[in-house]
């Protein structure tokens, strides 16, 4: 089995939700991505979800990246002590590749029925520095915060992680009782980072 490590009768399967940044995302899949934000916004994002940016290189949406180093650059001009990088699960839905400055759907991809715009690394878009990939997700409900990937203050990181666990637990409870709409694409998808399977 590719990407598997065998030990003592068990097989640890590599996370199939992780893509290298130059791999094309497949429509309808759920992938691991990252988002950098100010620590003052972190709790609100965990509890209430993301909000669309009203402007940006790809138009309206929530900007995320598979490249954690890119996420660590945001927000711009923010002290590292005030920065948090979230680890996310993103249901990309229908994906449009945008790889040139004058792409006809660069900011209007959603109007053509796409859920996510993807800028591959080393594309011909002048606004992308250092050649790192970027994604813009139209519907914030397609994004789930699953962990804190980076936070300088370990105490705040622990607090945010507890809040994430509690919020996800509450969301699961509400979904079971029918008080919450399902998140697009997450029903039926394994949300774990690593799956262990028993082998004979």
JSON list of N, CA, C and O in Angstrom, two decimals, residues 4-13 194-199:
[
{"chain": "A", "resi": 4, "resn": "UNK", "atom": "N", "xyz": [2.06, 3.90, 3.19]},
{"chain": "A", "resi": 4, "resn": "UNK", "atom": "CA", "xyz": [1.67, 3.24, 4.42]},
{"chain": "A", "resi": 4, "resn": "UNK", "atom": "C", "xyz": [2.90, 2.75, 5.18]},
{"chain": "A", "resi": 4, "resn": "UNK", "atom": "O", "xyz": [3.90, 2.37, 4.58]},
{"chain": "A", "resi": 5, "resn": "UNK", "atom": "N", "xyz": [2.82, 2.77, 6.49]},
{"chain": "A", "resi": 5, "resn": "UNK", "atom": "CA", "xyz": [3.88, 2.26, 7.35]},
{"chain": "A", "resi": 5, "resn": "UNK", "atom": "C", "xyz": [3.30, 1.10, 8.14]},
{"chain": "A", "resi": 5, "resn": "UNK", "atom": "O", "xyz": [2.27, 1.25, 8.80]},
{"chain": "A", "resi": 6, "resn": "UNK", "atom": "N", "xyz": [3.95, -0.07, 8.08]},
{"chain": "A", "resi": 6, "resn": "UNK", "atom": "CA", "xyz": [3.43, -1.24, 8.77]},
{"chain": "A", "resi": 6, "resn": "UNK", "atom": "C", "xyz": [4.22, -1.47, 10.05]},
{"chain": "A", "resi": 6, "resn": "UNK", "atom": "O", "xyz": [5.44, -1.37, 10.07]},
{"chain": "A", "resi": 7, "resn": "UNK", "atom": "N", "xyz": [3.51, -1.79, 11.12]},
{"chain": "A", "resi": 7, "resn": "UNK", "atom": "CA", "xyz": [4.17, -2.12, 12.37]},
{"chain": "A", "resi": 7, "resn": "UNK", "atom": "C", "xyz": [3.22, -2.92, 13.24]},
{"chain": "A", "resi": 7, "resn": "UNK", "atom": "O", "xyz": [2.05, -2.59, 13.36]},
{"chain": "A", "resi": 8, "resn": "UNK", "atom": "N", "xyz": [3.71, -3.99, 13.82]},
{"chain": "A", "resi": 8, "resn": "UNK", "atom": "CA", "xyz": [2.97, -4.82, 14.78]},
{"chain": "A", "resi": 8, "resn": "UNK", "atom": "C", "xyz": [1.54, -5.12, 14.34]},
{"chain": "A", "resi": 8, "resn": "UNK", "atom": "O", "xyz": [0.60, -5.03, 15.12]},
{"chain": "A", "resi": 9, "resn": "UNK", "atom": "N", "xyz": [1.37, -5.46, 13.07]},
{"chain": "A", "resi": 9, "resn": "UNK", "atom": "CA", "xyz": [0.05, -5.84, 12.60]},
{"chain": "A", "resi": 9, "resn": "UNK", "atom": "C", "xyz": [-0.87, -4.69, 12.25]},
{"chain": "A", "resi": 9, "resn": "UNK", "atom": "O", "xyz": [-2.02, -4.88, 11.91]},
{"chain": "A", "resi": 10, "resn": "UNK", "atom": "N", "xyz": [-0.37, -3.45, 12.34]},
{"chain": "A", "resi": 10, "resn": "UNK", "atom": "CA", "xyz": [-1.19, -2.29, 12.01]},
{"chain": "A", "resi": 10, "resn": "UNK", "atom": "C", "xyz": [-0.60, -1.58, 10.81]},
{"chain": "A", "resi": 10, "resn": "UNK", "atom": "O", "xyz": [0.59, -1.69, 10.53]},
{"chain": "A", "resi": 11, "resn": "UNK", "atom": "N", "xyz": [-1.42, -0.84, 10.13]},
{"chain": "A", "resi": 11, "resn": "UNK", "atom": "CA", "xyz": [-0.97, -0.09, 8.97]},
{"chain": "A", "resi": 11, "resn": "UNK", "atom": "C", "xyz": [-1.44, 1.36, 9.14]},
{"chain": "A", "resi": 11, "resn": "UNK", "atom": "O", "xyz": [-2.64, 1.61, 9.20]},
{"chain": "A", "resi": 12, "resn": "UNK", "atom": "N", "xyz": [-0.50, 2.30, 9.27]},
{"chain": "A", "resi": 12, "resn": "UNK", "atom": "CA", "xyz": [-0.85, 3.72, 9.36]},
{"chain": "A", "resi": 12, "resn": "UNK", "atom": "C", "xyz": [-0.88, 4.29, 7.95]},
{"chain": "A", "resi": 12, "resn": "UNK", "atom": "O", "xyz": [0.12, 4.26, 7.25]},
{"chain": "A", "resi": 13, "resn": "UNK", "atom": "N", "xyz": [-2.02, 4.78, 7.54]},
{"chain": "A", "resi": 13, "resn": "UNK", "atom": "CA", "xyz": [-2.20, 5.26, 6.17]},
{"chain": "A", "resi": 13, "resn": "UNK", "atom": "C", "xyz": [-1.97, 6.76, 6.12]},
{"chain": "A", "resi": 13, "resn": "UNK", "atom": "O", "xyz": [-2.52, 7.50, 6.93]},
{"chain": "A", "resi": 194, "resn": "UNK", "atom": "N", "xyz": [-5.05, 11.09, 10.06]},
{"chain": "A", "resi": 194, "resn": "UNK", "atom": "CA", "xyz": [-4.37, 9.82, 9.80]},
{"chain": "A", "resi": 194, "resn": "UNK", "atom": "C", "xyz": [-5.32, 8.70, 10.17]},
{"chain": "A", "resi": 194, "resn": "UNK", "atom": "O", "xyz": [-5.90, 8.71, 11.25]},
{"chain": "A", "resi": 195, "resn": "UNK", "atom": "N", "xyz": [-5.49, 7.76, 9.28]},
{"chain": "A", "resi": 195, "resn": "UNK", "atom": "CA", "xyz": [-6.41, 6.66, 9.51]},
{"chain": "A", "resi": 195, "resn": "UNK", "atom": "C", "xyz": [-5.61, 5.40, 9.77]},
{"chain": "A", "resi": 195, "resn": "UNK", "atom": "O", "xyz": [-4.69, 5.09, 9.02]},
{"chain": "A", "resi": 196, "resn": "UNK", "atom": "N", "xyz": [-5.92, 4.70, 10.83]},
{"chain": "A", "resi": 196, "resn": "UNK", "atom": "CA", "xyz": [-5.25, 3.43, 11.10]},
{"chain": "A", "resi": 196, "resn": "UNK", "atom": "C", "xyz": [-6.18, 2.29, 10.73]},
{"chain": "A", "resi": 196, "resn": "UNK", "atom": "O", "xyz": [-7.35, 2.30, 11.07]},
{"chain": "A", "resi": 197, "resn": "UNK", "atom": "N", "xyz": [-5.65, 1.31, 10.02]},
{"chain": "A", "resi": 197, "resn": "UNK", "atom": "CA", "xyz": [-6.45, 0.17, 9.62]},
{"chain": "A", "resi": 197, "resn": "UNK", "atom": "C", "xyz": [-5.78, -1.11, 10.10]},
{"chain": "A", "resi": 197, "resn": "UNK", "atom": "O", "xyz": [-4.58, -1.28, 10.00]},
{"chain": "A", "resi": 198, "resn": "UNK", "atom": "N", "xyz": [-6.59, -2.01, 10.60]},
{"chain": "A", "resi": 198, "resn": "UNK", "atom": "CA", "xyz": [-6.10, -3.30, 11.04]},
{"chain": "A", "resi": 198, "resn": "UNK", "atom": "C", "xyz": [-5.86, -4.18, 9.83]},
{"chain": "A", "resi": 198, "resn": "UNK", "atom": "O", "xyz": [-6.69, -4.23, 8.93]},
{"chain": "A", "resi": 199, "resn": "UNK", "atom": "N", "xyz": [-4.71, -4.83, 9.75]},
{"chain": "A", "resi": 199, "resn": "UNK", "atom": "CA", "xyz": [-4.45, -5.75, 8.66]},
{"chain": "A", "resi": 199, "resn": "UNK", "atom": "C", "xyz": [-4.23, -7.14, 9.22]},
{"chain": "A", "resi": 199, "resn": "UNK", "atom": "O", "xyz": [-3.78, -7.32, 10.33]}
]
